[in-house]
PDB file of C-alpha atoms in Angstrom:
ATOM      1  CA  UNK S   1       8.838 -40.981 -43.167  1.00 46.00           C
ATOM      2  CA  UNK S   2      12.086 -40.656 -44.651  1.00 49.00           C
ATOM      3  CA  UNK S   3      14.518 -37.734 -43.751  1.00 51.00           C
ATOM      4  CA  UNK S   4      15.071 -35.379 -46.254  1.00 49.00           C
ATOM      5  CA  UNK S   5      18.193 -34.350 -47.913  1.00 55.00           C
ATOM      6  CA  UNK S   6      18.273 -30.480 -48.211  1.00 52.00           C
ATOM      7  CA  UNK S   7      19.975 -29.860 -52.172  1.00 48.00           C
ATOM      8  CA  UNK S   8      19.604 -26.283 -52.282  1.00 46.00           C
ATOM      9  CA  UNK S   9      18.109 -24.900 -55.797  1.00 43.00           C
ATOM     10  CA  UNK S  10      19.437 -21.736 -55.159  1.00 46.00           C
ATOM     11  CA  UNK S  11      21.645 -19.482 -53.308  1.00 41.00           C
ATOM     12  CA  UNK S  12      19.068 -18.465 -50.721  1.00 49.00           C
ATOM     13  CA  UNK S  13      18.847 -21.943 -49.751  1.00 53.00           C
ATOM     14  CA  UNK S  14      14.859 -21.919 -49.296  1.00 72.00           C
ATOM     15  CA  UNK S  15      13.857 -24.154 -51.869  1.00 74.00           C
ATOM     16  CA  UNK S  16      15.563 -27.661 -51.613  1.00 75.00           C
ATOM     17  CA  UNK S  17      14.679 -30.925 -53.275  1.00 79.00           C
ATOM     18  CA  UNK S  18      13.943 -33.779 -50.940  1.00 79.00           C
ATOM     19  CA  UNK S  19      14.914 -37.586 -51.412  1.00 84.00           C
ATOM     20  CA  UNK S  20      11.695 -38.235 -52.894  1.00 84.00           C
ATOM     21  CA  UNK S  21      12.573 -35.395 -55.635  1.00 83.00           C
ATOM     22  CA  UNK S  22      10.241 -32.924 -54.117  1.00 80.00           C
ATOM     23  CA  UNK S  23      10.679 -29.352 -53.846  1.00 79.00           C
ATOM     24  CA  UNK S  24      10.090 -28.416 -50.475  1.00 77.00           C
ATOM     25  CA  UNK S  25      10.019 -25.042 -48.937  1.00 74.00           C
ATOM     26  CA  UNK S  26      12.055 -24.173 -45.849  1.00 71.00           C
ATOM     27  CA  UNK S  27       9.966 -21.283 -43.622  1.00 65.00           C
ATOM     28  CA  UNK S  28      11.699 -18.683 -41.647  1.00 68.00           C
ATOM     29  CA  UNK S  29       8.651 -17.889 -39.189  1.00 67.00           C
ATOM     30  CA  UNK S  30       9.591 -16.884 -34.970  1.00 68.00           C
ATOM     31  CA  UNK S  31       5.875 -17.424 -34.955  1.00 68.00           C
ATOM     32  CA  UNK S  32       6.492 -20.774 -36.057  1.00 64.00           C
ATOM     33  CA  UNK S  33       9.538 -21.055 -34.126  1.00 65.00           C
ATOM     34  CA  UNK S  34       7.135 -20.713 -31.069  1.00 68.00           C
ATOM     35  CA  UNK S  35       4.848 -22.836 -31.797  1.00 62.00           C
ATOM     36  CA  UNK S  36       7.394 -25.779 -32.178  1.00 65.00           C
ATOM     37  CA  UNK S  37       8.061 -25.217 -28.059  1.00 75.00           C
ATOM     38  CA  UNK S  38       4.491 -26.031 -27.751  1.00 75.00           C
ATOM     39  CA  UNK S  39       3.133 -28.644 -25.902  1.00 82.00           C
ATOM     40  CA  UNK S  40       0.241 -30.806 -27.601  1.00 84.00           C
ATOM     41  CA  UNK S  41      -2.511 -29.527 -25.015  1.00 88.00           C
ATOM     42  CA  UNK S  42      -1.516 -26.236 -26.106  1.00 86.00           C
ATOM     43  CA  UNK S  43      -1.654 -27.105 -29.851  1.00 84.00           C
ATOM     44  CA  UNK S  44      -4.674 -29.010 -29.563  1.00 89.00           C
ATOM     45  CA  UNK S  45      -6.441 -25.627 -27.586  1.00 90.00           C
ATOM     46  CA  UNK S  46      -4.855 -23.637 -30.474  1.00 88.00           C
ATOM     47  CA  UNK S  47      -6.746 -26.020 -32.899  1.00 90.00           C
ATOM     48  CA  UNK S  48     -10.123 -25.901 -31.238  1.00 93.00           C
ATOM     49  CA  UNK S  49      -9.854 -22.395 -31.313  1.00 93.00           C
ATOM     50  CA  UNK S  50      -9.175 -21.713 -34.644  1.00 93.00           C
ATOM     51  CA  UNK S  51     -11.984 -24.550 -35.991  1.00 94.00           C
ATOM     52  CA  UNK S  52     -14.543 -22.446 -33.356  1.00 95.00           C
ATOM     53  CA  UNK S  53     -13.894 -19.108 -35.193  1.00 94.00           C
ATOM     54  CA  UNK S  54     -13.747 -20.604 -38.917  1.00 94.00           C
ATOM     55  CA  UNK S  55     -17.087 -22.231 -38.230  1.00 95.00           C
ATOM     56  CA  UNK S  56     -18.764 -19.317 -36.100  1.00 95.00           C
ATOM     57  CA  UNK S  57     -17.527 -17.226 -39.235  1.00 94.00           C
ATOM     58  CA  UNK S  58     -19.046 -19.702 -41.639  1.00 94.00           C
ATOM     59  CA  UNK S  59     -22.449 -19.523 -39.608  1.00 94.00           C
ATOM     60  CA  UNK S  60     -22.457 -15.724 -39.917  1.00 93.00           C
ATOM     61  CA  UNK S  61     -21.911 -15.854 -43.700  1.00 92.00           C
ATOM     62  CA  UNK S  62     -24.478 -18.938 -44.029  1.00 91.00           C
ATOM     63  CA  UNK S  63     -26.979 -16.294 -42.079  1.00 91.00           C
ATOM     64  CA  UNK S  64     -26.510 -13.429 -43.880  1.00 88.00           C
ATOM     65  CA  UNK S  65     -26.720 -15.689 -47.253  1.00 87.00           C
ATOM     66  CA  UNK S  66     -30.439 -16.850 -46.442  1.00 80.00           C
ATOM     67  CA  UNK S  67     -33.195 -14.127 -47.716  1.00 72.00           C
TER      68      UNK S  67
END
């Protein structure tokens, strides 16, 4: 993976073009922010988490679906 070169597009400095000639997005998130601190058992809990509650959701929605 190559490192990118931030070109800004405009003054905000958000947007910049990387050295593949992408536009890539820069985020602004403290929730983000956090998360980079993490440590990968923590991510990885995070994950499993998230995947249990789209797929319980999913069930629920499947259920109600069936007559």
């Amino acid at each position: 993976m190559t490192e990118s070169k931030n070109v800004p597009l405009e003054s905000s400095g958000k947007r910049y073009i990387d050295e593949g000639g992408n536009i890539r997005f820069r985020i602004s998130n403290p929730k983000l922010e956090k998360m980079e601190k993490l440590t990968e058992e923590e991510i990885g809990e995070l994950f499993n988490s998230a995947i249990t509650s789209i797929v319980a959701k999913a069930v629920e929605q499947f259920k109600n679906d069936i007559p």
